[in-house]
Coordinates of N, CA, C and O in Angstrom, one line a residue:
Q17 N 12.5 -0.4 -16.0 CA 11.4 -1.1 -15.3 C 10.9 -0.1 -14.3 O 11.6 0.8 -13.8
T18 N 9.6 -0.3 -13.9 CA 9.0 0.6 -13.0 C 9.7 0.5 -11.6 O 9.9 -0.6 -11.1
H19 N 9.9 1.6 -11.0 CA 10.6 1.7 -9.8 C 9.7 2.3 -8.7 O 9.1 3.4 -9.0
L20 N 9.7 1.8 -7.5 CA 8.8 2.3 -6.5 C 9.8 2.7 -5.3 O 10.4 1.8 -4.7
E21 N 9.8 3.9 -4.9 CA 10.6 4.4 -3.9 C 9.8 4.7 -2.7 O 8.9 5.6 -2.7
E22 N 10.0 4.0 -1.6 CA 9.2 4.2 -0.4 C 9.8 5.1 0.7 O 11.1 5.1 0.8
S23 N 9.0 5.8 1.4 CA 9.5 6.5 2.6 C 8.5 6.5 3.7 O 7.3 6.2 3.4
G24 N 8.9 7.0 4.8 CA 8.0 7.0 6.0 C 8.2 5.8 6.8 O 9.2 5.1 6.8
G25 N 7.2 5.5 7.6 CA 7.4 4.4 8.6 C 8.0 4.8 9.8 O 8.3 6.0 10.1
G26 N 8.4 3.9 10.7 CA 9.0 4.2 12.0 C 8.4 3.5 13.1 O 7.7 2.5 12.9
S27 N 8.6 4.0 14.3 CA 8.1 3.4 15.5 C 7.2 4.4 16.3 O 7.7 5.6 16.5
V28 N 6.0 4.0 16.7 CA 5.2 4.8 17.6 C 4.5 3.9 18.6 O 4.6 2.7 18.5
R29 N 3.9 4.6 19.6 CA 3.1 3.8 20.6 C 1.7 3.6 20.1 O 1.2 4.2 19.2
T30 N 1.0 2.7 20.7 CA -0.4 2.4 20.4 C -1.2 3.7 20.4 O -1.1 4.5 21.3
G31 N -2.0 3.8 19.4 CA -2.8 5.0 19.3 C -2.2 6.1 18.4 O -2.9 7.1 18.1
G32 N -0.9 5.9 18.1 CA -0.2 6.9 17.3 C -0.5 6.8 15.9 O -1.3 6.0 15.4
S33 N 0.1 7.7 15.1 CA -0.1 7.8 13.7 C 1.2 7.8 12.9 O 2.2 8.3 13.4
L34 N 1.2 7.3 11.7 CA 2.3 7.3 10.8 C 1.8 7.6 9.4 O 0.7 7.3 9.1
K35 N 2.7 8.1 8.5 CA 2.4 8.2 7.1 C 3.5 7.6 6.3 O 4.7 7.8 6.5
L36 N 3.0 6.8 5.3 CA 3.9 6.2 4.3 C 3.7 6.9 3.0 O 2.6 7.3 2.6
S37 N 4.8 7.0 2.2 CA 4.7 7.5 0.9 C 5.5 6.6 -0.1 O 6.4 6.0 0.3
C38 N 5.0 6.7 -1.3 CA 5.7 5.8 -2.4 C 5.6 6.6 -3.7 O 4.5 7.0 -4.1
T39 N 6.7 6.7 -4.3 CA 6.8 7.4 -5.6 C 7.2 6.5 -6.7 O 8.2 5.8 -6.6
A40 N 6.4 6.4 -7.8 CA 6.6 5.5 -8.9 C 7.4 6.3 -10.0 O 7.1 7.5 -10.2
S41 N 8.3 5.6 -10.6 CA 9.1 6.2 -11.7 C 9.3 5.1 -12.8 O 9.2 3.9 -12.5
N42 N 9.7 5.6 -14.0 CA 10.0 4.6 -15.1 C 8.9 3.7 -15.4 O 9.1 2.5 -15.8
Y43 N 7.7 4.2 -15.3 CA 6.5 3.4 -15.8 C 6.2 3.7 -17.2 O 6.5 4.7 -17.7
F44 N 5.6 2.7 -17.9 CA 5.4 2.7 -19.3 C 4.0 3.2 -19.8 O 3.8 3.5 -21.0
H45 N 3.1 3.3 -18.9 CA 1.8 3.8 -19.3 C 1.2 4.6 -18.2 O 1.5 4.4 -17.0
T46 N 0.4 5.6 -18.5 CA -0.2 6.5 -17.5 C -1.4 5.8 -16.9 O -2.2 5.2 -17.6
G47 N -1.6 5.9 -15.6 CA -2.7 5.4 -15.0 C -2.6 3.9 -14.6 O -2.6 3.0 -15.5
F48 N -2.4 3.6 -13.4 CA -2.3 2.2 -12.9 C -2.7 2.2 -11.4 O -2.6 3.1 -10.7
C49 N -3.1 1.0 -11.1 CA -3.5 0.7 -9.7 C -2.2 0.7 -8.8 O -1.2 0.1 -9.2
M50 N -2.3 1.3 -7.6 CA -1.3 1.2 -6.6 C -1.8 0.7 -5.3 O -3.0 0.9 -5.0
A51 N -1.0 0.1 -4.5 CA -1.5 -0.5 -3.3 C -0.4 -0.6 -2.2 O 0.8 -0.4 -2.5
Y52 N -0.8 -0.8 -1.0 CA 0.1 -1.2 0.1 C -0.2 -2.6 0.6 O -1.4 -2.9 0.8
F53 N 0.8 -3.3 0.8 CA 0.7 -4.6 1.4 C 1.6 -4.6 2.7 O 2.4 -3.7 2.8
R54 N 1.4 -5.6 3.5 CA 2.3 -5.7 4.7 C 2.5 -7.1 5.0 O 1.7 -8.0 4.7
Q55 N 3.6 -7.4 5.7 CA 4.0 -8.7 6.1 C 4.6 -8.6 7.5 O 5.7 -8.0 7.7
A56 N 4.0 -9.3 8.4 CA 4.5 -9.4 9.8 C 5.4 -10.7 9.9 O 5.2 -11.6 9.1
P57 N 6.3 -10.7 10.8 CA 7.1 -11.9 11.0 C 6.3 -13.2 11.2 O 5.4 -13.2 12.0
G58 N 6.6 -14.2 10.4 CA 5.9 -15.4 10.5 C 4.5 -15.5 9.9 O 3.8 -16.5 10.1
K59 N 4.1 -14.4 9.3 CA 2.8 -14.3 8.7 C 2.8 -14.1 7.2 O 3.8 -13.7 6.7
K60 N 1.7 -14.5 6.5 CA 1.6 -14.2 5.1 C 1.5 -12.8 4.8 O 1.0 -12.0 5.6
R61 N 1.9 -12.4 3.6 CA 1.7 -11.0 3.2 C 0.2 -10.8 2.9 O -0.5 -11.6 2.4
E62 N -0.2 -9.6 3.4 CA -1.6 -9.3 3.2 C -1.8 -7.9 2.7 O -1.0 -7.0 2.9
G63 N -2.9 -7.7 1.9 CA -3.2 -6.4 1.3 C -3.7 -5.5 2.4 O -4.5 -5.9 3.2
V64 N -3.4 -4.3 2.3 CA -3.8 -3.3 3.2 C -4.9 -2.3 2.6 O -6.0 -2.1 3.1
A65 N -4.5 -1.7 1.5 CA -5.3 -0.8 0.8 C -4.9 -0.6 -0.7 O -3.7 -0.8 -1.0
Q66 N -5.8 -0.3 -1.5 CA -5.4 0.0 -2.9 C -6.3 1.1 -3.5 O -7.3 1.4 -3.0
I67 N -5.7 1.7 -4.6 CA -6.5 2.8 -5.2 C -6.1 2.8 -6.7 O -4.9 2.7 -7.0
G68 N -7.0 3.1 -7.6 CA -6.7 3.2 -9.0 C -6.3 4.6 -9.4 O -6.1 5.4 -8.5
A69 N -6.2 4.8 -10.6 CA -5.7 6.1 -11.1 C -7.0 7.0 -11.4 O -8.1 6.5 -11.6
G70 N -6.8 8.3 -11.5 CA -7.9 9.2 -11.9 C -8.5 9.8 -10.7 O -8.5 9.2 -9.6
D71 N -9.2 10.9 -10.9 CA -9.8 11.6 -9.8 C -11.0 10.9 -9.2 O -11.3 11.0 -8.0
G72 N -11.6 10.0 -9.9 CA -12.8 9.3 -9.4 C -12.5 7.9 -8.8 O -13.4 7.2 -8.5
A73 N -11.2 7.7 -8.7 CA -10.8 6.3 -8.2 C -11.3 6.1 -6.7 O -11.1 7.0 -5.9
S74 N -11.9 5.0 -6.5 CA -12.4 4.6 -5.2 C -11.4 3.7 -4.5 O -11.0 2.7 -5.0
P75 N -11.0 4.1 -3.3 CA -10.1 3.2 -2.5 C -10.8 1.9 -2.0 O -12.0 1.9 -1.8
F76 N -10.0 0.9 -1.8 CA -10.5 -0.3 -1.2 C -9.5 -0.6 0.0 O -8.3 -0.6 -0.1
Y77 N -10.1 -1.0 1.1 CA -9.4 -1.3 2.3 C -9.7 -2.7 2.9 O -10.8 -3.2 2.8
A78 N -8.6 -3.3 3.4 CA -8.8 -4.5 4.2 C -9.7 -4.2 5.4 O -9.6 -3.1 6.0
D79 N -10.5 -5.1 5.8 CA -11.3 -4.9 7.0 C -10.5 -4.5 8.2 O -11.0 -3.7 9.0
S80 N -9.4 -5.0 8.4 CA -8.6 -4.8 9.6 C -8.1 -3.3 9.7 O -7.7 -2.9 10.8
V81 N -8.1 -2.6 8.6 CA -7.6 -1.2 8.7 C -8.7 -0.2 8.3 O -8.5 1.0 8.4
K82 N -9.9 -0.7 7.9 CA -10.9 0.2 7.5 C -11.3 1.2 8.7 O -11.5 0.8 9.8
G83 N -11.4 2.5 8.3 CA -11.7 3.5 9.3 C -10.5 4.0 10.0 O -10.6 5.0 10.7
R84 N -9.4 3.4 9.9 CA -8.1 3.9 10.5 C -7.1 4.4 9.5 O -6.3 5.3 9.8
F85 N -7.0 3.7 8.4 CA -6.1 4.0 7.4 C -6.7 4.8 6.2 O -7.9 4.5 5.9
T86 N -6.0 5.7 5.6 CA -6.5 6.4 4.4 C -5.4 6.4 3.3 O -4.3 6.8 3.6
I87 N -5.8 5.8 2.2 CA -4.9 5.8 1.0 C -5.3 6.9 0.1 O -6.5 7.1 -0.1
S88 N -4.3 7.5 -0.5 CA -4.6 8.5 -1.5 C -3.4 8.6 -2.5 O -2.3 8.0 -2.2
R89 N -3.6 9.3 -3.6 CA -2.5 9.4 -4.5 C -2.6 10.7 -5.3 O -3.7 11.2 -5.5
D90 N -1.5 11.2 -5.7 CA -1.4 12.4 -6.5 C -0.5 12.0 -7.7 O 0.7 12.0 -7.6
N91 N -1.2 11.6 -8.8 CA -0.5 11.0 -9.9 C 0.3 9.8 -9.5 O -0.2 8.8 -9.2
D92 N 1.7 10.0 -9.5 CA 2.5 8.8 -9.3 C 3.0 8.8 -7.8 O 4.0 8.0 -7.6
V93 N 2.5 9.5 -7.0 CA 2.8 9.5 -5.6 C 1.7 8.9 -4.7 O 0.6 9.5 -4.7
L94 N 1.9 7.8 -4.1 CA 1.0 7.2 -3.2 C 1.2 7.5 -1.8 O 2.4 7.5 -1.4
S95 N 0.2 7.7 -1.0 CA 0.3 8.0 0.4 C -0.6 7.1 1.2 O -1.7 6.7 0.8
L96 N -0.2 6.7 2.4 CA -1.0 5.9 3.3 C -0.9 6.6 4.7 O 0.2 6.5 5.3
V97 N -2.0 7.2 5.2 CA -2.0 7.7 6.5 C -2.6 6.7 7.4 O -3.7 6.2 7.2
M98 N -1.9 6.4 8.5 CA -2.3 5.3 9.4 C -2.6 5.9 10.8 O -1.6 6.5 11.4
N99 N -3.8 5.9 11.2 CA -4.2 6.4 12.5 C -4.6 5.3 13.5 O -4.9 4.2 13.1
N100 N -4.6 5.6 14.8 CA -5.0 4.7 15.8 C -4.3 3.3 15.7 O -4.9 2.3 15.7
L101 N -3.0 3.4 15.5 CA -2.2 2.2 15.3 C -2.2 1.3 16.5 O -2.2 1.8 17.7
T102 N -2.1 0.0 16.3 CA -2.0 -1.0 17.4 C -0.8 -1.9 17.1 O -0.3 -1.9 16.0
P103 N -0.4 -2.6 18.1 CA 0.7 -3.6 17.9 C 0.5 -4.6 16.7 O 1.4 -5.0 16.1
E104 N -0.8 -4.9 16.5 CA -1.1 -5.8 15.4 C -0.8 -5.2 14.0 O -0.8 -5.9 13.0
D105 N -0.6 -3.9 13.9 CA -0.2 -3.2 12.7 C 1.3 -3.3 12.4 O 1.8 -2.9 11.3
T106 N 2.1 -3.8 13.4 CA 3.5 -3.9 13.2 C 3.8 -4.9 12.1 O 3.4 -6.0 12.0
A107 N 4.6 -4.4 11.1 CA 4.9 -5.2 9.9 C 5.9 -4.4 9.0 O 6.1 -3.2 9.2
M108 N 6.4 -5.1 8.0 CA 7.1 -4.5 6.9 C 6.0 -4.1 5.9 O 5.2 -5.0 5.5
Y109 N 5.9 -2.9 5.5 CA 4.9 -2.4 4.6 C 5.6 -2.2 3.2 O 6.6 -1.6 3.1
Y110 N 4.9 -2.7 2.2 CA 5.4 -2.7 0.8 C 4.4 -1.9 -0.1 O 3.2 -2.2 -0.1
C111 N 4.9 -1.0 -0.9 CA 4.2 -0.4 -2.0 C 4.2 -1.3 -3.2 O 5.2 -1.9 -3.4
A112 N 3.1 -1.3 -3.9 CA 3.0 -2.1 -5.1 C 2.3 -1.4 -6.2 O 1.4 -0.6 -6.0
A113 N 2.6 -1.7 -7.5 CA 1.9 -1.2 -8.6 C 1.6 -2.2 -9.6 O 2.3 -3.2 -9.8
D114 N 0.4 -2.1 -10.2 CA -0.1 -3.0 -11.2 C 0.5 -2.6 -12.6 O 0.2 -1.5 -13.0
L115 N 1.2 -3.5 -13.2 CA 1.9 -3.1 -14.4 C 1.1 -3.4 -15.7 O 1.5 -3.1 -16.8
S116 N -0.2 -3.8 -15.5 CA -1.1 -4.0 -16.6 C -1.5 -2.6 -17.1 O -1.3 -1.6 -16.5
A117 N -2.2 -2.6 -18.2 CA -2.7 -1.3 -18.8 C -4.0 -0.9 -18.1 O -4.7 0.0 -18.6
S118 N -4.4 -1.5 -17.0 CA -5.7 -1.2 -16.4 C -5.5 0.1 -15.5 O -4.7 0.1 -14.6
V119 N -6.4 1.1 -15.8 CA -6.4 2.3 -15.0 C -7.0 2.0 -13.6 O -6.6 2.5 -12.6
E120 N -8.0 1.2 -13.6 CA -8.7 0.8 -12.4 C -8.0 -0.5 -11.8 O -7.4 -1.2 -12.5
C121 N -8.2 -0.7 -10.5 CA -7.6 -1.8 -9.9 C -8.4 -3.1 -10.3 O -9.6 -3.0 -10.5
R122 N -7.7 -4.1 -10.6 CA -8.3 -5.3 -11.1 C -8.9 -6.2 -9.9 O -8.6 -6.0 -8.7
W123 N -9.8 -7.1 -10.3 CA -10.5 -8.0 -9.4 C -9.6 -9.3 -9.3 O -9.1 -9.7 -10.3
P124 N -9.5 -9.9 -8.2 CA -10.0 -9.5 -6.8 C -9.2 -8.4 -6.2 O -8.0 -8.3 -6.5
P125 N -9.8 -7.7 -5.3 CA -9.0 -6.6 -4.7 C -7.9 -7.1 -3.8 O -8.0 -8.2 -3.2
L126 N -6.8 -6.4 -3.7 CA -5.7 -6.7 -2.8 C -5.2 -8.1 -3.1 O -4.7 -8.8 -2.1
D127 N -5.2 -8.5 -4.3 CA -4.6 -9.8 -4.7 C -3.1 -9.5 -5.2 O -3.0 -8.8 -6.2
D128 N -2.1 -10.0 -4.5 CA -0.8 -9.6 -4.9 C -0.4 -10.1 -6.2 O 0.6 -9.6 -6.8
Y129 N -1.2 -11.1 -6.7 CA -0.9 -11.6 -8.1 C -1.1 -10.4 -9.1 O -0.5 -10.5 -10.2
N130 N -1.9 -9.5 -8.8 CA -2.2 -8.4 -9.8 C -1.1 -7.3 -9.8 O -1.1 -6.4 -10.7
F131 N -0.1 -7.4 -9.0 CA 0.9 -6.3 -8.8 C 2.2 -6.8 -9.2 O 2.8 -7.8 -8.7
G132 N 2.8 -6.2 -10.2 CA 4.1 -6.7 -10.8 C 5.3 -5.9 -10.3 O 6.5 -6.3 -10.6
A133 N 5.1 -4.7 -9.7 CA 6.2 -3.9 -9.2 C 6.1 -3.7 -7.7 O 5.0 -3.5 -7.2
W134 N 7.2 -3.8 -7.0 CA 7.2 -3.7 -5.6 C 8.3 -2.8 -5.1 O 9.4 -2.8 -5.6
G135 N 8.0 -2.1 -4.0 CA 9.0 -1.3 -3.3 C 9.9 -2.1 -2.4 O 9.6 -3.3 -2.3
Q136 N 10.8 -1.5 -1.8 CA 11.8 -2.2 -1.0 C 11.3 -2.5 0.4 O 11.9 -3.3 1.1
G137 N 10.2 -1.8 0.7 CA 9.6 -2.1 2.1 C 10.1 -1.1 3.1 O 11.2 -0.6 3.0
T138 N 9.2 -0.8 4.0 CA 9.5 0.1 5.1 C 8.9 -0.4 6.4 O 7.8 -0.9 6.4
Q139 N 9.6 -0.4 7.5 CA 9.2 -1.0 8.7 C 8.3 -0.1 9.5 O 8.6 1.1 9.7
V140 N 7.2 -0.7 10.0 CA 6.3 0.0 10.9 C 6.3 -0.8 12.2 O 5.9 -2.0 12.1
S141 N 6.6 -0.2 13.3 CA 6.6 -0.9 14.6 C 5.8 -0.1 15.6 O 6.0 1.1 15.8
I142 N 4.8 -0.8 16.2 CA 3.9 -0.2 17.2 C 4.1 -0.9 18.5 O 4.0 -2.1 18.6
S143 N 4.4 -0.1 19.5 CA 4.6 -0.6 20.9 C 3.4 -0.3 21.7 O 2.7 0.7 21.5
S144 N 3.2 -1.2 22.7 CA 2.0 -1.0 23.6 C 2.3 -0.1 24.7 O 3.5 0.3 25.0

């Protein structure tokens, strides 16, 4: 089964930056959508950003992170650069992959129903 290995995360102060990475392995078809979700204590899981496969893939961002976060991928390695972090960004961050045969991300964007493989999560904590 598809395995997602996450790295990165940690603790920084408001205004700081962090980078998350996620490497996919044991997948059955080339080209699939990957994304990051996050879940803060007591809150629902929410989509952060997603990107399809291929050089022309356009990323999609949640409004809350647009302009601060940048998602990118190099084949099966997904990266999320997070700048200008605030305490509201504190959460467990999860990498996810769409196990369907779709090279592009499916509609609706950042719908966790579309993603069948999940990483173990990495904690991001922002202090004021």
